[in-house]
Tab-separated table of N, CA and C in Angstrom:
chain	number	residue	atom	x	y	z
A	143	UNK	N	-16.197	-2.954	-12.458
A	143	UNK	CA	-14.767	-3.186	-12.382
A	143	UNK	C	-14.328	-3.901	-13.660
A	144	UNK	N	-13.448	-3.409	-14.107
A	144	UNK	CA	-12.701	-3.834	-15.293
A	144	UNK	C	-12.122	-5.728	-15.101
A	145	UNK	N	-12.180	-6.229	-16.010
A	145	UNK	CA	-11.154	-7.524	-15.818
A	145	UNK	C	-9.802	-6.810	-15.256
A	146	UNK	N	-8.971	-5.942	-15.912
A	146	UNK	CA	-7.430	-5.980	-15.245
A	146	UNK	C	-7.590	-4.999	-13.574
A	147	UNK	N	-8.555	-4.149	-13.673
A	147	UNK	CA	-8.790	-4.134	-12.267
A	147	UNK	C	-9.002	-5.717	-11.106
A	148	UNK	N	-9.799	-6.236	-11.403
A	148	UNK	CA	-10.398	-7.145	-10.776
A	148	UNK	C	-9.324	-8.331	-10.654
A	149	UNK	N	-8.568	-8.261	-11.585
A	149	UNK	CA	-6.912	-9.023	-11.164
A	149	UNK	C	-6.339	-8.398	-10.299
A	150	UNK	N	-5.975	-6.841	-10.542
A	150	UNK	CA	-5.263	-6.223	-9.332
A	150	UNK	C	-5.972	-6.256	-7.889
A	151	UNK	N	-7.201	-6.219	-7.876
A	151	UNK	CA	-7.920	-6.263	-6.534
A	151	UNK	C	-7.675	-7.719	-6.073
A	152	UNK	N	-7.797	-9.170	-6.933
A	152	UNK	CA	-7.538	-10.473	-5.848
A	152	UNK	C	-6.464	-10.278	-5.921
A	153	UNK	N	-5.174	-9.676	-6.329
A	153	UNK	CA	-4.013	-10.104	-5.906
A	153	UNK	C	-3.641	-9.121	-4.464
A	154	UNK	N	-3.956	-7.489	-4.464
A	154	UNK	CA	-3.493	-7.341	-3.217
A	154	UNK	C	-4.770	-7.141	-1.841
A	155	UNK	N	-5.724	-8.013	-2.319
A	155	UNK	CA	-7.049	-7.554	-1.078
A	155	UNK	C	-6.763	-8.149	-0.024
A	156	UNK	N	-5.906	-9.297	0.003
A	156	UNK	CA	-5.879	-9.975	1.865
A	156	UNK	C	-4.744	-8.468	1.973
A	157	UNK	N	-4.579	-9.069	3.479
A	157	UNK	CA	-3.394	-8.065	4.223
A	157	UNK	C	-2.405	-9.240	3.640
A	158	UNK	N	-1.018	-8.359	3.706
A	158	UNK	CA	0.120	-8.673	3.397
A	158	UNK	C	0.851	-7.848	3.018
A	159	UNK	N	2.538	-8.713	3.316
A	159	UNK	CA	3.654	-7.681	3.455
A	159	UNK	C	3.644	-7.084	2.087
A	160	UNK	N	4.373	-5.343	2.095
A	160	UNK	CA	4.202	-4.382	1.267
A	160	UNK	C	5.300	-3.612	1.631
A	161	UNK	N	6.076	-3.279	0.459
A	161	UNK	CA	7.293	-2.755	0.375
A	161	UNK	C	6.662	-1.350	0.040
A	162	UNK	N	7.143	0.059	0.633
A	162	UNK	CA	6.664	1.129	0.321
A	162	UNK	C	7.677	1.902	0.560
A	163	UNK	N	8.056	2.743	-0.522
A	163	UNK	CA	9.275	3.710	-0.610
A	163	UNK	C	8.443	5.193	-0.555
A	164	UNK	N	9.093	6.087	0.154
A	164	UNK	CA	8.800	6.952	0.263
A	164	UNK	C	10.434	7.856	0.135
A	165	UNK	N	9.893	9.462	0.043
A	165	UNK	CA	11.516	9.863	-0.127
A	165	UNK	C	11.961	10.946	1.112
A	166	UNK	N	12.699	10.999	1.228
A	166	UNK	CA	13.901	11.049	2.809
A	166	UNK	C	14.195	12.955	2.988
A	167	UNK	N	14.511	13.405	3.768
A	167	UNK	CA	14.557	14.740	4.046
A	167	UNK	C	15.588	15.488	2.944
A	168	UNK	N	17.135	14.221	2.454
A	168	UNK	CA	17.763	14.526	0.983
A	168	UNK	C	16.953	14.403	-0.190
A	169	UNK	N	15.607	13.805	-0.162
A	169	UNK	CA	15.736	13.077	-1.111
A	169	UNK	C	15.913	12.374	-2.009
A	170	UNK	N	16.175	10.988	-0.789
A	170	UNK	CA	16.797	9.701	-1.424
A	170	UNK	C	15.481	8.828	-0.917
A	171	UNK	N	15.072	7.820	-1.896
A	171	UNK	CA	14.191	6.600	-1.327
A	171	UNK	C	14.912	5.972	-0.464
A	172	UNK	N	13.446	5.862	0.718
A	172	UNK	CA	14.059	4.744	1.508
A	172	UNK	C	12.840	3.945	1.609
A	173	UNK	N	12.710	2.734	1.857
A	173	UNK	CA	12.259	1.631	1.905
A	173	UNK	C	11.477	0.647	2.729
A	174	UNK	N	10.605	0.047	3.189
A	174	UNK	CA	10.672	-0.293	4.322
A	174	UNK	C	9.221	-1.451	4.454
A	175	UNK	N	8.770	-2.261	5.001
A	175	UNK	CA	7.814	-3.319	4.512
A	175	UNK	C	6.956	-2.820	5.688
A	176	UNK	N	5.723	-3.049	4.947
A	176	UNK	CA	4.612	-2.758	6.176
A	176	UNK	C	3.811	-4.001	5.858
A	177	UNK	N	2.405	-4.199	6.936
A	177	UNK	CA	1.375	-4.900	5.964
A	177	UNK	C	0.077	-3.869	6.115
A	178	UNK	N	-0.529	-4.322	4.559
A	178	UNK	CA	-1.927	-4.061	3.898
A	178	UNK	C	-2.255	-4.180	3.215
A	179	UNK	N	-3.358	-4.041	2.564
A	179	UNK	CA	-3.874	-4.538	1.557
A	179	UNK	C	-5.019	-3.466	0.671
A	180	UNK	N	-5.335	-3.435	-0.276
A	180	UNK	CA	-6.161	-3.183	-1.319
A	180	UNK	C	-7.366	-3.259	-1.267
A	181	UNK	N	-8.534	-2.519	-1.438
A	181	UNK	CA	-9.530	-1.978	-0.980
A	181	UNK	C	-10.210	-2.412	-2.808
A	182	UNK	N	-11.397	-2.693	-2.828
A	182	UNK	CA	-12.292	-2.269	-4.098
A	182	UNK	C	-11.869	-1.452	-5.184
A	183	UNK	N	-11.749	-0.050	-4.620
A	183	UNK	CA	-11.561	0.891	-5.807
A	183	UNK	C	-9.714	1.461	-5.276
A	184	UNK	N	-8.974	-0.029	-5.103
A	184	UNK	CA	-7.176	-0.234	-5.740
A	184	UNK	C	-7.072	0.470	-5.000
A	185	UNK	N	-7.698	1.288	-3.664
A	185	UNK	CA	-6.892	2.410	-3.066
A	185	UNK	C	-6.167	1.055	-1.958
A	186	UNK	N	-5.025	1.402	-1.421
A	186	UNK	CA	-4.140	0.431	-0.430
A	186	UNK	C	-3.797	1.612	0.943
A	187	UNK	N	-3.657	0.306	1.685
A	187	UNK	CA	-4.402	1.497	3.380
A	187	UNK	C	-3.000	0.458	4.089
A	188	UNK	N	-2.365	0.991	4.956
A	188	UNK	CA	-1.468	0.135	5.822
A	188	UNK	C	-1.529	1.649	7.245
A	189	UNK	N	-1.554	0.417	8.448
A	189	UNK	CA	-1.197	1.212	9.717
A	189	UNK	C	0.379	1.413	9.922
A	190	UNK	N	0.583	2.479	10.874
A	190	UNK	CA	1.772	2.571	11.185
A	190	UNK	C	1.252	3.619	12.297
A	191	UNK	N	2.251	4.072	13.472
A	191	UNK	CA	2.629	4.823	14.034
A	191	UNK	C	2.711	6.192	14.114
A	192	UNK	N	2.119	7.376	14.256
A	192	UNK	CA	1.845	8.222	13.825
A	192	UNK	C	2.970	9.178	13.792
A	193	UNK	N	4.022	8.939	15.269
A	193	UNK	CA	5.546	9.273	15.264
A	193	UNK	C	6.390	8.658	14.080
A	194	UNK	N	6.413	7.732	13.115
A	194	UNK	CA	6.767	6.794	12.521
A	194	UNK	C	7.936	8.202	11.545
A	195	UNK	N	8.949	7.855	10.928
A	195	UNK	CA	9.747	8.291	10.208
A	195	UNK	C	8.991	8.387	8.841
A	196	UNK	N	8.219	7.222	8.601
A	196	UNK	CA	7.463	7.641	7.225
A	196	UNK	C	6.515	8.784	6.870
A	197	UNK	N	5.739	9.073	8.298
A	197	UNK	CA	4.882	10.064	8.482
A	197	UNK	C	5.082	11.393	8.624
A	198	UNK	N	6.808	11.436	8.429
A	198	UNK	CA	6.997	12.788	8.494
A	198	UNK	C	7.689	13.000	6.694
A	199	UNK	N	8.008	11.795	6.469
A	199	UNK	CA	8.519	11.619	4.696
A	199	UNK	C	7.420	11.922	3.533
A	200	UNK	N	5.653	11.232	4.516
A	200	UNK	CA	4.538	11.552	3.808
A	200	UNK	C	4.178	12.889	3.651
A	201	UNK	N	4.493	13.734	5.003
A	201	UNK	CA	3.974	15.006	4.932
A	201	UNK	C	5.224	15.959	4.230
A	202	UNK	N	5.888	15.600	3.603
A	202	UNK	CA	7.184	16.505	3.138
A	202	UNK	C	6.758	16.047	1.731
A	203	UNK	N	6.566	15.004	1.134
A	203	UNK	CA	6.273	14.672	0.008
A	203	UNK	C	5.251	13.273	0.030
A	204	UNK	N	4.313	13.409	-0.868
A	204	UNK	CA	3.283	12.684	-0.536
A	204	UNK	C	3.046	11.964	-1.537
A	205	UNK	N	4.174	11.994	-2.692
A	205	UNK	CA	4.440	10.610	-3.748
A	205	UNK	C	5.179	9.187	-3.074
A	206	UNK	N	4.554	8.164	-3.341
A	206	UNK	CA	5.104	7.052	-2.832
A	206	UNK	C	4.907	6.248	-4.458
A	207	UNK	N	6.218	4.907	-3.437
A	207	UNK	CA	5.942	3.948	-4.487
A	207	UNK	C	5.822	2.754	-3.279
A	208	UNK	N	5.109	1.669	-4.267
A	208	UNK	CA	4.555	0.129	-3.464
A	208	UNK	C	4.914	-1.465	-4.280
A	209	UNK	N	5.215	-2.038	-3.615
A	209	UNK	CA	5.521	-3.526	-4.576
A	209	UNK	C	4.566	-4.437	-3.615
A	210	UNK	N	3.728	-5.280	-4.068
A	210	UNK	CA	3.065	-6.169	-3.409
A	210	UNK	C	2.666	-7.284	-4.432
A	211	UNK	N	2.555	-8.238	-3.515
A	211	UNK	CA	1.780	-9.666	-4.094
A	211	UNK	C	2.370	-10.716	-4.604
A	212	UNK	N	4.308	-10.465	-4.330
A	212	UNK	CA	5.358	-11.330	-4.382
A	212	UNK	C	5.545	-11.774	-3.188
A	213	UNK	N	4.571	-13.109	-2.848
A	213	UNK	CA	4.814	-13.538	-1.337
A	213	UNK	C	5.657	-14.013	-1.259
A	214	UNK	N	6.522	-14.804	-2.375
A	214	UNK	CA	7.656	-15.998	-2.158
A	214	UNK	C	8.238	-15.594	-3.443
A	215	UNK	N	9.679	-16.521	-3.825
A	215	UNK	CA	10.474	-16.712	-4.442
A	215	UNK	C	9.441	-17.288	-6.154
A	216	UNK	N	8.429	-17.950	-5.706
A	216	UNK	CA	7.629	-18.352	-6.449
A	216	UNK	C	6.705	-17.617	-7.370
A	217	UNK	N	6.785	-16.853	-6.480
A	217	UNK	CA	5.390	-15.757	-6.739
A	217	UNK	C	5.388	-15.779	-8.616
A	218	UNK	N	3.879	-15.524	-9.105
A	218	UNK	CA	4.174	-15.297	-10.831
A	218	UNK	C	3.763	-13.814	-11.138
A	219	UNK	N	3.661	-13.205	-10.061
A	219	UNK	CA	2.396	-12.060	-10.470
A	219	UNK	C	2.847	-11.060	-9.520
A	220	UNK	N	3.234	-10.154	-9.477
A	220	UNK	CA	3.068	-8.928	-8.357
A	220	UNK	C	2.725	-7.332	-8.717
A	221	UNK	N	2.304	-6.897	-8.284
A	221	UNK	CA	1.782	-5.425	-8.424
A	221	UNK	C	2.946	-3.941	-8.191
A	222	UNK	N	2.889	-2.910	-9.200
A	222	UNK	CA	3.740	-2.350	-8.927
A	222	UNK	C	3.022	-0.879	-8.619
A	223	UNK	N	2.905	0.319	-7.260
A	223	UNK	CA	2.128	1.395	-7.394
A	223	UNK	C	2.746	2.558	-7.266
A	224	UNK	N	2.140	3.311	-7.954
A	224	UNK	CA	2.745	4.425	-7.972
A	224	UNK	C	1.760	5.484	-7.522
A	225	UNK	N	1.862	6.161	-6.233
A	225	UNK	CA	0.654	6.541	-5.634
A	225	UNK	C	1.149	8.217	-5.046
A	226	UNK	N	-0.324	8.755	-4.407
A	226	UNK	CA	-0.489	9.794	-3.667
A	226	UNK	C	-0.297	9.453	-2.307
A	227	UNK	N	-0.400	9.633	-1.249
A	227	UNK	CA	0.005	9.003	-0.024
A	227	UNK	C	-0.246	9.889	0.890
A	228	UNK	N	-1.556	9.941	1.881
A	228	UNK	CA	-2.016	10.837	2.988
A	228	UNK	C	-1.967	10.429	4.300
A	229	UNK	N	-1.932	10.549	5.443
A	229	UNK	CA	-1.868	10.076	6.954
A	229	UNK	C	-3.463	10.062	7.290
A	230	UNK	N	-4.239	9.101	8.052
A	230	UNK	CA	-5.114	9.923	8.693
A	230	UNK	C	-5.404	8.941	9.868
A	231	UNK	N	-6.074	10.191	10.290
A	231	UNK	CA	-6.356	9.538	12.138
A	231	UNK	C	-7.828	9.612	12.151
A	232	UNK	N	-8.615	9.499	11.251
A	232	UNK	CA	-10.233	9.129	11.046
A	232	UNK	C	-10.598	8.171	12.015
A	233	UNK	N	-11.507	8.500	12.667
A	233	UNK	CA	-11.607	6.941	13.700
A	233	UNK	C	-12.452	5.831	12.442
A	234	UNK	N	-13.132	6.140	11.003
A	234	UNK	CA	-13.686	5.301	10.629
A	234	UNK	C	-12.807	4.738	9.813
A	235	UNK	N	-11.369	5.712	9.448
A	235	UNK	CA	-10.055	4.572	8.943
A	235	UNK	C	-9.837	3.720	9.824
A	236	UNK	N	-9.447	4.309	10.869
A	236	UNK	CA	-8.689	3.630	12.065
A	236	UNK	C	-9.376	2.298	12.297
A	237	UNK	N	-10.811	2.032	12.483
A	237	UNK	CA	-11.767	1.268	12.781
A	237	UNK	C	-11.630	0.507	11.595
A	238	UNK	N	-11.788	1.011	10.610
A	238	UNK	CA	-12.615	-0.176	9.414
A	238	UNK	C	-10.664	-0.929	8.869
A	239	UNK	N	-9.775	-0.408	9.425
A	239	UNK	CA	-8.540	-0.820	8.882
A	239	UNK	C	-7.927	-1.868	10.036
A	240	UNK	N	-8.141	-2.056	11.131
A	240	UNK	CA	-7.805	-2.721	12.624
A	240	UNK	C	-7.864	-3.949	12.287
A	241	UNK	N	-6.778	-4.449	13.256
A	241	UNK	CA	-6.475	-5.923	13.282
A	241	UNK	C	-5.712	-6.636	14.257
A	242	UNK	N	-6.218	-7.161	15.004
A	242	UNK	CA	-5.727	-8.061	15.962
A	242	UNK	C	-4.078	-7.708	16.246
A	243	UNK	N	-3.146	-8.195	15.258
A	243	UNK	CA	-1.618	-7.924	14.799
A	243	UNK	C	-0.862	-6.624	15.650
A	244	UNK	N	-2.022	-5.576	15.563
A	244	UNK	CA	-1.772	-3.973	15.473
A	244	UNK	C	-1.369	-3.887	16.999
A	245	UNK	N	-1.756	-4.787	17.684
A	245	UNK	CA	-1.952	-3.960	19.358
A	245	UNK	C	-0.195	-4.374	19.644
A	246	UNK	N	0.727	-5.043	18.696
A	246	UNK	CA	2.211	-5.449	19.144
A	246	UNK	C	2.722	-3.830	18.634
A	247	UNK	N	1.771	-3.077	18.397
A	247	UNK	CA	2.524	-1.704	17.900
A	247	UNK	C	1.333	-0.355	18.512
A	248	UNK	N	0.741	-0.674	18.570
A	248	UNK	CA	-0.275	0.295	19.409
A	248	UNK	C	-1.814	-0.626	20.253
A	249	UNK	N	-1.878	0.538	21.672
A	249	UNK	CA	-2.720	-0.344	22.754
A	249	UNK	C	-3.750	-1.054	21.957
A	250	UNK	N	-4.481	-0.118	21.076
A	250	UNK	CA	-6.145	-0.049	20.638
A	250	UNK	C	-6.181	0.607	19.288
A	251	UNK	N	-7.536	0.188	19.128
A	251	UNK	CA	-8.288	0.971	17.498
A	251	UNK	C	-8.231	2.513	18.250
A	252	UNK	N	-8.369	3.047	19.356
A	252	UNK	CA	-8.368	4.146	20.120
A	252	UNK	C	-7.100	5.056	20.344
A	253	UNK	N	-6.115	4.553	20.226
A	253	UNK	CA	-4.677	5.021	20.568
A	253	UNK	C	-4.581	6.502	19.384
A	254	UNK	N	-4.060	7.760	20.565
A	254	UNK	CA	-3.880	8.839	19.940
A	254	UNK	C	-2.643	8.512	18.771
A	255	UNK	N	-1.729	7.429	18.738
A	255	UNK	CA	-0.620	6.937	18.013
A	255	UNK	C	-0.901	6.249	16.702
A	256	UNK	N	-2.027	5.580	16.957
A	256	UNK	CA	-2.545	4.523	15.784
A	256	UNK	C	-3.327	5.813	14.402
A	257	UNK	N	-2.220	5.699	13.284
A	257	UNK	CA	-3.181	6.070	11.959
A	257	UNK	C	-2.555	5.380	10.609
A	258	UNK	N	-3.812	5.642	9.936
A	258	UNK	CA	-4.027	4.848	8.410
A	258	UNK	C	-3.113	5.346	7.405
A	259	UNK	N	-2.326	4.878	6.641
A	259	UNK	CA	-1.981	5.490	5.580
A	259	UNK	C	-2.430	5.156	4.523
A	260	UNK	N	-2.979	6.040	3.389
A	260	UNK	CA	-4.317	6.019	2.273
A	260	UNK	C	-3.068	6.137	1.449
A	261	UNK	N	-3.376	5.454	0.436
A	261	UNK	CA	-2.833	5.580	-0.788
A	261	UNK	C	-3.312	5.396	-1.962
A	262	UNK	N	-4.190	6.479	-2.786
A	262	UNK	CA	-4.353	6.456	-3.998
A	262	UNK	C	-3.636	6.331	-4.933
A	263	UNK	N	-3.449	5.327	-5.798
A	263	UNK	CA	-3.137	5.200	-6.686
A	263	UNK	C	-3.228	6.047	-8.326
A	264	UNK	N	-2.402	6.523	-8.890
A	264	UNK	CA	-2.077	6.697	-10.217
A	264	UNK	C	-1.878	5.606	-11.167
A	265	UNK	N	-1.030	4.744	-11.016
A	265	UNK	CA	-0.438	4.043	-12.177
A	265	UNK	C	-0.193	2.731	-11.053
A	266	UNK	N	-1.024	1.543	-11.867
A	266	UNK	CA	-0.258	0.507	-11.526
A	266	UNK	C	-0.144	-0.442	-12.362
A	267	UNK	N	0.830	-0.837	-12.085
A	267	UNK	CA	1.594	-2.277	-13.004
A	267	UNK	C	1.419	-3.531	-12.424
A	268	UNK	N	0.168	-4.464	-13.042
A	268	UNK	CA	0.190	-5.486	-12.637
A	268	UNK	C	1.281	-6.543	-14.130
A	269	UNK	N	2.921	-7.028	-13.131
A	269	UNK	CA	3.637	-7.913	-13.505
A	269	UNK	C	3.505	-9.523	-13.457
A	270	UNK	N	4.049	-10.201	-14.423
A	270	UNK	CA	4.187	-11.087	-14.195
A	270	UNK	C	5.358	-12.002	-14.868
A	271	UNK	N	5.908	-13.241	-14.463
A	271	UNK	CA	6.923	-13.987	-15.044
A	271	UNK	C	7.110	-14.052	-16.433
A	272	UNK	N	6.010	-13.994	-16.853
A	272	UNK	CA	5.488	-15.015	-17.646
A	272	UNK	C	5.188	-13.996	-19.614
A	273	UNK	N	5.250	-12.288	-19.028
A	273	UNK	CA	5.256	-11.808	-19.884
A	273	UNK	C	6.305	-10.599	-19.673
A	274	UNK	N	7.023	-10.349	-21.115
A	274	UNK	CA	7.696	-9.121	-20.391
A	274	UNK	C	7.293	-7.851	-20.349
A	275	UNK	N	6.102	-7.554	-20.462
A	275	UNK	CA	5.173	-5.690	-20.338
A	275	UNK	C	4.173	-6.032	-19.626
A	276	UNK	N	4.196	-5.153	-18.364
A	276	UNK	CA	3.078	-5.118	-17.798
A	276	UNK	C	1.899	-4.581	-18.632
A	277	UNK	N	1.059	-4.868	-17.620
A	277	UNK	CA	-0.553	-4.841	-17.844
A	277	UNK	C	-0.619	-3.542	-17.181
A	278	UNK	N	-0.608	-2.177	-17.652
A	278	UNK	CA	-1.387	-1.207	-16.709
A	278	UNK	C	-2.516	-0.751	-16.455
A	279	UNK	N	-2.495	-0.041	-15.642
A	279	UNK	CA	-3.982	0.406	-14.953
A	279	UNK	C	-3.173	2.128	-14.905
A	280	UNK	N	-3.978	2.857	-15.541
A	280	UNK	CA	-3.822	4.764	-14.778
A	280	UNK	C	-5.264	5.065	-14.356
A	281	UNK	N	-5.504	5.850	-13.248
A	281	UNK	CA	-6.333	6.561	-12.551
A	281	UNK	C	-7.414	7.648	-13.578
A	282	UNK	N	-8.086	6.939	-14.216
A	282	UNK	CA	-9.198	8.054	-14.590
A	282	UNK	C	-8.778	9.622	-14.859
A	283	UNK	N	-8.754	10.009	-15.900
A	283	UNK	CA	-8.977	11.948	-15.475
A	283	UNK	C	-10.009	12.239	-15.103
């Protein structure tokens, strides 16, 4: 792992809230905060609902964008992604992504309702206060 990887991985690896735009049946962004977090190799995974409005925005177009790691007003650092974006109902997503939190939105790690949303990343912009050009990261050819 690179140093500017290895910045982007401690800033979004806990769970936490995540702004994720996806685009709308006009194609207009719409918006909306989930939580998750960042995996080793920068891919970012959040649950949702499998009826969910996003899941039908993912399967119509499967470019997203993500803002994370501005917890507060304070924040110096946040991440900007610009990703691929797939649904899945893997029981070893479903399983290895679960969390206590989840059952105020589905019964179980088991629920035909409960799936992962994967998001590979292309391009990300790790920002901060403190400089005005991000630091990027692009996805390997």
């Amino acid at each position: 792992m690179t140093d500017l990887e290895q910045r982007i991985f401690e800033l979004g690896q806990r769970l936490q809230l995540i702004h994720i735009a996806t685009l709308d049946e006009r194609g207009l962004p719409w918006v909306r905060p989930v939580v998750g977090r960042l995996d080793e190799t920068l891919t970012l995974r959040f649950a949702t609902h499998l009826n969910s409005r996003k899941v039908g925005h993912i399967a119509a177009q499967p470019s997203v964008h993500a803002t994370l790691g501005a917890t507060d007003p304070r924040s110096e650092r946040w991440l900007q992604i610009d990703g691929e974006a797939e649904v899945s109902t893997s029981a070893e997503e479903r399983e290895a992504f679960w969390f206590d939190g989840l059952k105020a939105h589905v019964s179980s790690v088991d629920s035909p309702l409960y799936s992962v949303v994967v998001i590979r990343p292309r391009r990300i912009e790790l920002r901060t206060i403190h400089q005005p050009e991000a630091e990027t990261w692009t996805q390997p050819a």
